[in-house]
Amino acid sequence: AQTVTQSQPEMSVQEAETVTLSCTYDTSESDYYLFWYKQPPSRQMILVIRQEAYKQQNATENRFSVNFQKAAKSFSLKISDSQLGDAAMYFCAYRASGNKLVFGAGTILRVKS
Amino acid sequence: NAGVTQTPKFQVLKTGQSMTLQCAQDMNHNSMYWYRQDPGMGLRLIYYSASEGTTDKGEVPNGYNVSRLNKREFSLRLESAAPSQTSVYFCASSLGQGLNGYTFGSGTRLTVV
């Protein structure tokens, strides 16, 4: 069974600085998809970024980028120029067989002004 | 566009009571899902429906039933609520094989006393 591990329950970052959230996963598949979701206090789940495993290039979306290390099964999220609005819970997710998303336990990101 | 609509947003039940959580999507997605979110455990899949007329168990199906009423609607029923079912419940949907992730509803906070 695929598993997703987020080893940092909480992280803090100063406004305007850069922070990296870690995620590792376990799978025997060679072709798969990975996602980062943001959950602000409103509880809404918002897709931040996705990565296709067959692509070597790391995905980027404005201030959000990933460091995808397929051999190490690592998929970290980097947030540059952190803003107060980035404060949220962040979930890493793996698209498993049967089109199901498997989520990590989440990392709470706090942004200090 | 409404996206994924869940009702109710909040609910308090007494142990042994039953209730149905409603979910509807207007994006013509074929797959729908029910997750529960608990502190420190991320989101765990309860049931999913890959297409109209089909449903399958996820990771934590015990104590729940589902109905895929039509392509738009996917309901979750608690027949005899237990305190262990106190959680936040999310409905989600995806197009095709979910390669672009899921669209989530805003969640239902359920408390069983």
GROMACS .gro file of N, CA and C in nm, chain A residues 12-100:
model
  267
   12SER      N    1   0.765   2.721   1.096
   12SER     CA    2   0.748   2.866   1.103
   12SER      C    3   0.842   2.933   1.005
   13VAL      N    4   0.796   3.045   0.952
   13VAL     CA    5   0.879   3.121   0.858
   13VAL      C    6   0.850   3.269   0.878
   14GLN      N    7   0.954   3.348   0.860
   14GLN     CA    8   0.938   3.492   0.867
   14GLN      C    9   0.882   3.541   0.734
   15GLU      N   10   0.795   3.638   0.742
   15GLU     CA   11   0.740   3.696   0.620
   15GLU      C   12   0.853   3.737   0.526
   16ALA      N   13   0.834   3.709   0.397
   16ALA     CA   14   0.929   3.740   0.289
   16ALA      C   15   1.043   3.639   0.276
   17GLU      N   16   1.054   3.546   0.369
   17GLU     CA   17   1.159   3.446   0.359
   17GLU      C   18   1.108   3.319   0.292
   18THR      N   19   1.198   3.223   0.278
   18THR     CA   20   1.168   3.098   0.208
   18THR      C   21   1.158   2.984   0.306
   19VAL      N   22   1.065   2.894   0.282
   19VAL     CA   23   1.047   2.777   0.368
   19VAL      C   24   1.026   2.654   0.280
   20THR      N   25   1.073   2.540   0.329
   20THR     CA   26   1.057   2.413   0.257
   20THR      C   27   0.985   2.312   0.345
   21LEU      N   28   0.879   2.255   0.292
   21LEU     CA   29   0.802   2.152   0.361
   21LEU      C   30   0.837   2.016   0.300
   22SER      N   31   0.862   1.919   0.385
   22SER     CA   32   0.908   1.788   0.339
   22SER      C   33   0.796   1.688   0.321
   23CYS      N   34   0.817   1.597   0.228
   23CYS     CA   35   0.721   1.489   0.204
   23CYS      C   36   0.796   1.372   0.142
   24THR      N   37   0.775   1.254   0.196
   24THR     CA   38   0.826   1.133   0.134
   24THR      C   39   0.710   1.037   0.114
   25TYR      N   40   0.726   0.946   0.021
   25TYR     CA   41   0.618   0.853  -0.010
   25TYR      C   42   0.678   0.717  -0.042
   26ASP      N   43   0.593   0.620  -0.037
   26ASP     CA   44   0.636   0.483  -0.064
   26ASP      C   45   0.547   0.425  -0.173
   27THR      N   46   0.607   0.378  -0.279
   27THR     CA   47   0.532   0.318  -0.388
   27THR      C   48   0.622   0.227  -0.469
   28SER      N   49   0.559   0.131  -0.535
   28SER     CA   50   0.633   0.044  -0.626
   28SER      C   51   0.601   0.078  -0.771
   29GLU      N   52   0.516   0.178  -0.791
   29GLU     CA   53   0.478   0.218  -0.926
   29GLU      C   54   0.586   0.308  -0.985
   30SER      N   55   0.589   0.314  -1.116
   30SER     CA   56   0.688   0.399  -1.182
   30SER      C   57   0.626   0.526  -1.239
   31ASP      N   58   0.498   0.521  -1.263
   31ASP     CA   59   0.429   0.637  -1.319
   31ASP      C   60   0.318   0.677  -1.223
   32TYR      N   61   0.324   0.799  -1.172
   32TYR     CA   62   0.225   0.842  -1.074
   32TYR      C   63   0.223   0.994  -1.069
   33TYR      N   64   0.134   1.047  -0.987
   33TYR     CA   65   0.120   1.192  -0.973
   33TYR      C   66   0.125   1.228  -0.825
   34LEU      N   67   0.182   1.344  -0.799
   34LEU     CA   68   0.195   1.395  -0.662
   34LEU      C   69   0.136   1.535  -0.656
   35PHE      N   70   0.082   1.569  -0.540
   35PHE     CA   71   0.014   1.697  -0.523
   35PHE      C   72   0.049   1.758  -0.388
   36TRP      N   73   0.041   1.890  -0.383
   36TRP     CA   74   0.040   1.963  -0.257
   36TRP      C   75  -0.092   2.041  -0.251
   37TYR      N   76  -0.161   2.024  -0.135
   37TYR     CA   77  -0.284   2.098  -0.110
   37TYR      C   78  -0.262   2.191   0.009
   38LYS      N   79  -0.329   2.305   0.005
   38LYS     CA   80  -0.328   2.403   0.113
   38LYS      C   81  -0.465   2.405   0.178
   39GLN      N   82  -0.467   2.404   0.312
   39GLN     CA   83  -0.594   2.416   0.383
   39GLN      C   84  -0.585   2.533   0.480
   40PRO      N   85  -0.636   2.649   0.444
   40PRO     CA   86  -0.637   2.764   0.536
   40PRO      C   87  -0.741   2.743   0.645
   41PRO      N   88  -0.748   2.835   0.741
   41PRO     CA   89  -0.846   2.821   0.849
   41PRO      C   90  -0.991   2.808   0.800
   42SER      N   91  -1.020   2.852   0.681
   42SER     CA   92  -1.155   2.837   0.626
   42SER      C   93  -1.192   2.691   0.601
   43ARG      N   94  -1.094   2.603   0.606
   43ARG     CA   95  -1.111   2.458   0.589
   43ARG      C   96  -1.113   2.415   0.443
   44GLN      N   97  -1.120   2.508   0.352
   44GLN     CA   98  -1.126   2.473   0.210
   44GLN      C   99  -0.994   2.410   0.165
   45MET      N  100  -1.000   2.304   0.088
   45MET     CA  101  -0.880   2.239   0.034
   45MET      C  102  -0.850   2.299  -0.102
   46ILE      N  103  -0.730   2.354  -0.116
   46ILE     CA  104  -0.691   2.425  -0.238
   46ILE      C  105  -0.570   2.357  -0.299
   47LEU      N  106  -0.580   2.320  -0.426
   47LEU     CA  107  -0.466   2.259  -0.494
   47LEU      C  108  -0.359   2.365  -0.518
   48VAL      N  109  -0.237   2.337  -0.472
   48VAL     CA  110  -0.126   2.431  -0.488
   48VAL      C  111  -0.043   2.397  -0.610
   49ILE      N  112  -0.007   2.269  -0.623
   49ILE     CA  113   0.085   2.231  -0.729
   49ILE      C  114   0.078   2.080  -0.751
   50ARG      N  115   0.107   2.036  -0.872
   50ARG     CA  116   0.108   1.893  -0.905
   50ARG      C  117   0.235   1.860  -0.980
   51GLN      N  118   0.276   1.734  -0.967
   51GLN     CA  119   0.397   1.686  -1.034
   51GLN      C  120   0.369   1.551  -1.096
   52GLU      N  121   0.407   1.537  -1.221
   52GLU     CA  122   0.395   1.407  -1.288
   52GLU      C  123   0.528   1.336  -1.276
   53ALA      N  124   0.527   1.214  -1.230
   53ALA     CA  125   0.651   1.143  -1.198
   53ALA      C  126   0.739   1.119  -1.319
   54TYR      N  127   0.681   1.110  -1.437
   54TYR     CA  128   0.761   1.082  -1.555
   54TYR      C  129   0.834   1.207  -1.605
   55LYS      N  130   0.799   1.322  -1.549
   55LYS     CA  131   0.865   1.446  -1.589
   55LYS      C  132   0.984   1.474  -1.497
   56GLN      N  133   1.100   1.497  -1.555
   56GLN     CA  134   1.219   1.528  -1.478
   56GLN      C  135   1.212   1.668  -1.418
   57GLN      N  136   1.150   1.759  -1.491
   57GLN     CA  137   1.149   1.899  -1.449
   57GLN      C  138   1.058   1.918  -1.329
   58ASN      N  139   1.107   1.994  -1.231
   58ASN     CA  140   1.028   2.025  -1.113
   58ASN      C  141   0.919   2.126  -1.147
   59ALA      N  142   0.798   2.101  -1.094
   59ALA     CA  143   0.687   2.191  -1.120
   59ALA      C  144   0.702   2.322  -1.042
   60THR      N  145   0.653   2.430  -1.102
   60THR     CA  146   0.653   2.560  -1.034
   60THR      C  147   0.520   2.629  -1.062
   61GLU      N  148   0.472   2.701  -0.961
   61GLU     CA  149   0.351   2.783  -0.973
   61GLU      C  150   0.377   2.911  -0.895
   62ASN      N  151   0.420   3.012  -0.966
   62ASN     CA  152   0.449   3.142  -0.903
   62ASN      C  153   0.550   3.125  -0.790
   63ARG      N  154   0.514   3.154  -0.666
   63ARG     CA  155   0.609   3.144  -0.554
   63ARG      C  156   0.626   3.003  -0.502
   64PHE      N  157   0.551   2.909  -0.557
   64PHE     CA  158   0.555   2.771  -0.509
   64PHE      C  159   0.631   2.684  -0.609
   65SER      N  160   0.722   2.604  -0.559
   65SER     CA  161   0.794   2.510  -0.644
   65SER      C  162   0.818   2.383  -0.565
   66VAL      N  163   0.848   2.277  -0.638
   66VAL     CA  164   0.876   2.150  -0.572
   66VAL      C  165   1.016   2.104  -0.606
   67ASN      N  166   1.070   2.021  -0.516
   67ASN     CA  167   1.194   1.950  -0.540
   67ASN      C  168   1.158   1.802  -0.542
   68PHE      N  169   1.146   1.748  -0.662
   68PHE     CA  170   1.102   1.610  -0.680
   68PHE      C  171   1.224   1.523  -0.703
   69GLN      N  172   1.246   1.431  -0.611
   69GLN     CA  173   1.358   1.337  -0.619
   69GLN      C  174   1.299   1.197  -0.629
   70LYS      N  175   1.284   1.149  -0.753
   70LYS     CA  176   1.211   1.024  -0.773
   70LYS      C  177   1.281   0.905  -0.709
   71ALA      N  178   1.411   0.897  -0.722
   71ALA     CA  179   1.483   0.782  -0.666
   71ALA      C  180   1.472   0.779  -0.514
   72ALA      N  181   1.472   0.895  -0.453
   72ALA     CA  182   1.462   0.905  -0.308
   72ALA      C  183   1.317   0.906  -0.261
   73LYS      N  184   1.223   0.909  -0.353
   73LYS     CA  185   1.080   0.917  -0.323
   73LYS      C  186   1.053   1.036  -0.231
   74SER      N  187   1.101   1.150  -0.274
   74SER     CA  188   1.087   1.272  -0.196
   74SER      C  189   1.021   1.380  -0.280
   75PHE      N  190   0.935   1.459  -0.218
   75PHE     CA  191   0.857   1.558  -0.293
   75PHE      C  192   0.835   1.678  -0.200
   76SER      N  193   0.932   1.766  -0.191
   76SER     CA  194   0.923   1.878  -0.098
   76SER      C  195   0.866   2.001  -0.168
   77LEU      N  196   0.803   2.086  -0.089
   77LEU     CA  197   0.740   2.210  -0.139
   77LEU      C  198   0.819   2.329  -0.087
   78LYS      N  199   0.862   2.415  -0.178
   78LYS     CA  200   0.931   2.537  -0.140
   78LYS      C  201   0.841   2.656  -0.166
   79ILE      N  202   0.826   2.738  -0.061
   79ILE     CA  203   0.747   2.861  -0.073
   79ILE      C  204   0.844   2.978  -0.061
   80SER      N  205   0.855   3.056  -0.165
   80SER     CA  206   0.944   3.171  -0.166
   80SER      C  207   0.867   3.298  -0.132
   81ASP      N  208   0.939   3.396  -0.075
   81ASP     CA  209   0.876   3.525  -0.043
   81ASP      C  210   0.745   3.502   0.034
   82SER      N  211   0.755   3.431   0.145
   82SER     CA  212   0.636   3.392   0.220
   82SER      C  213   0.550   3.514   0.257
   83GLN      N  214   0.420   3.492   0.249
   83GLN     CA  215   0.323   3.596   0.282
   83GLN      C  216   0.232   3.548   0.394
   84LEU      N  217   0.169   3.643   0.463
   84LEU     CA  218   0.081   3.607   0.575
   84LEU      C  219  -0.030   3.513   0.528
   85GLY      N  220  -0.073   3.531   0.405
   85GLY     CA  221  -0.179   3.447   0.351
   85GLY      C  222  -0.137   3.304   0.323
   86ASP      N  223  -0.007   3.277   0.334
   86ASP     CA  224   0.041   3.138   0.315
   86ASP      C  225   0.022   3.054   0.440
   87ALA      N  226  -0.010   3.117   0.552
   87ALA     CA  227  -0.031   3.042   0.675
   87ALA      C  228  -0.148   2.946   0.659
   88ALA      N  229  -0.122   2.820   0.681
   88ALA     CA  230  -0.224   2.717   0.655
   88ALA      C  231  -0.168   2.581   0.693
   89MET      N  232  -0.251   2.480   0.681
   89MET     CA  233  -0.207   2.342   0.686
   89MET      C  234  -0.178   2.300   0.542
   90TYR      N  235  -0.065   2.232   0.521
   90TYR     CA  236  -0.030   2.185   0.388
   90TYR      C  237  -0.024   2.033   0.387
   91PHE      N  238  -0.091   1.976   0.287
   91PHE     CA  239  -0.095   1.830   0.273
   91PHE      C  240  -0.026   1.788   0.145
   92CYS      N  241   0.058   1.688   0.158
   92CYS     CA  242   0.116   1.621   0.042
   92CYS      C  243   0.026   1.503   0.009
   93ALA      N  244   0.008   1.474  -0.119
   93ALA     CA  245  -0.080   1.364  -0.159
   93ALA      C  246  -0.024   1.290  -0.279
   94TYR      N  247  -0.050   1.163  -0.280
   94TYR     CA  248  -0.005   1.073  -0.387
   94TYR      C  249  -0.127   1.012  -0.454
   95ARG      N  250  -0.129   1.014  -0.586
   95ARG     CA  251  -0.242   0.954  -0.658
   95ARG      C  252  -0.213   0.805  -0.674
   96ALA      N  253  -0.290   0.723  -0.597
   96ALA     CA  254  -0.269   0.579  -0.598
   96ALA      C  255  -0.354   0.513  -0.706
   97SER      N  256  -0.338   0.384  -0.720
   97SER     CA  257  -0.416   0.309  -0.818
   97SER      C  258  -0.564   0.324  -0.786
   98GLY      N  259  -0.648   0.318  -0.885
   98GLY     CA  260  -0.790   0.339  -0.866
   98GLY      C  261  -0.825   0.486  -0.853
   99ASN      N  262  -0.734   0.571  -0.892
   99ASN     CA  263  -0.756   0.717  -0.893
   99ASN      C  264  -0.776   0.775  -0.754
  100LYS      N  265  -0.731   0.705  -0.652
  100LYS     CA  266  -0.749   0.754  -0.516
  100LYS      C  267  -0.630   0.837  -0.472
   0.00000   0.00000   0.00000
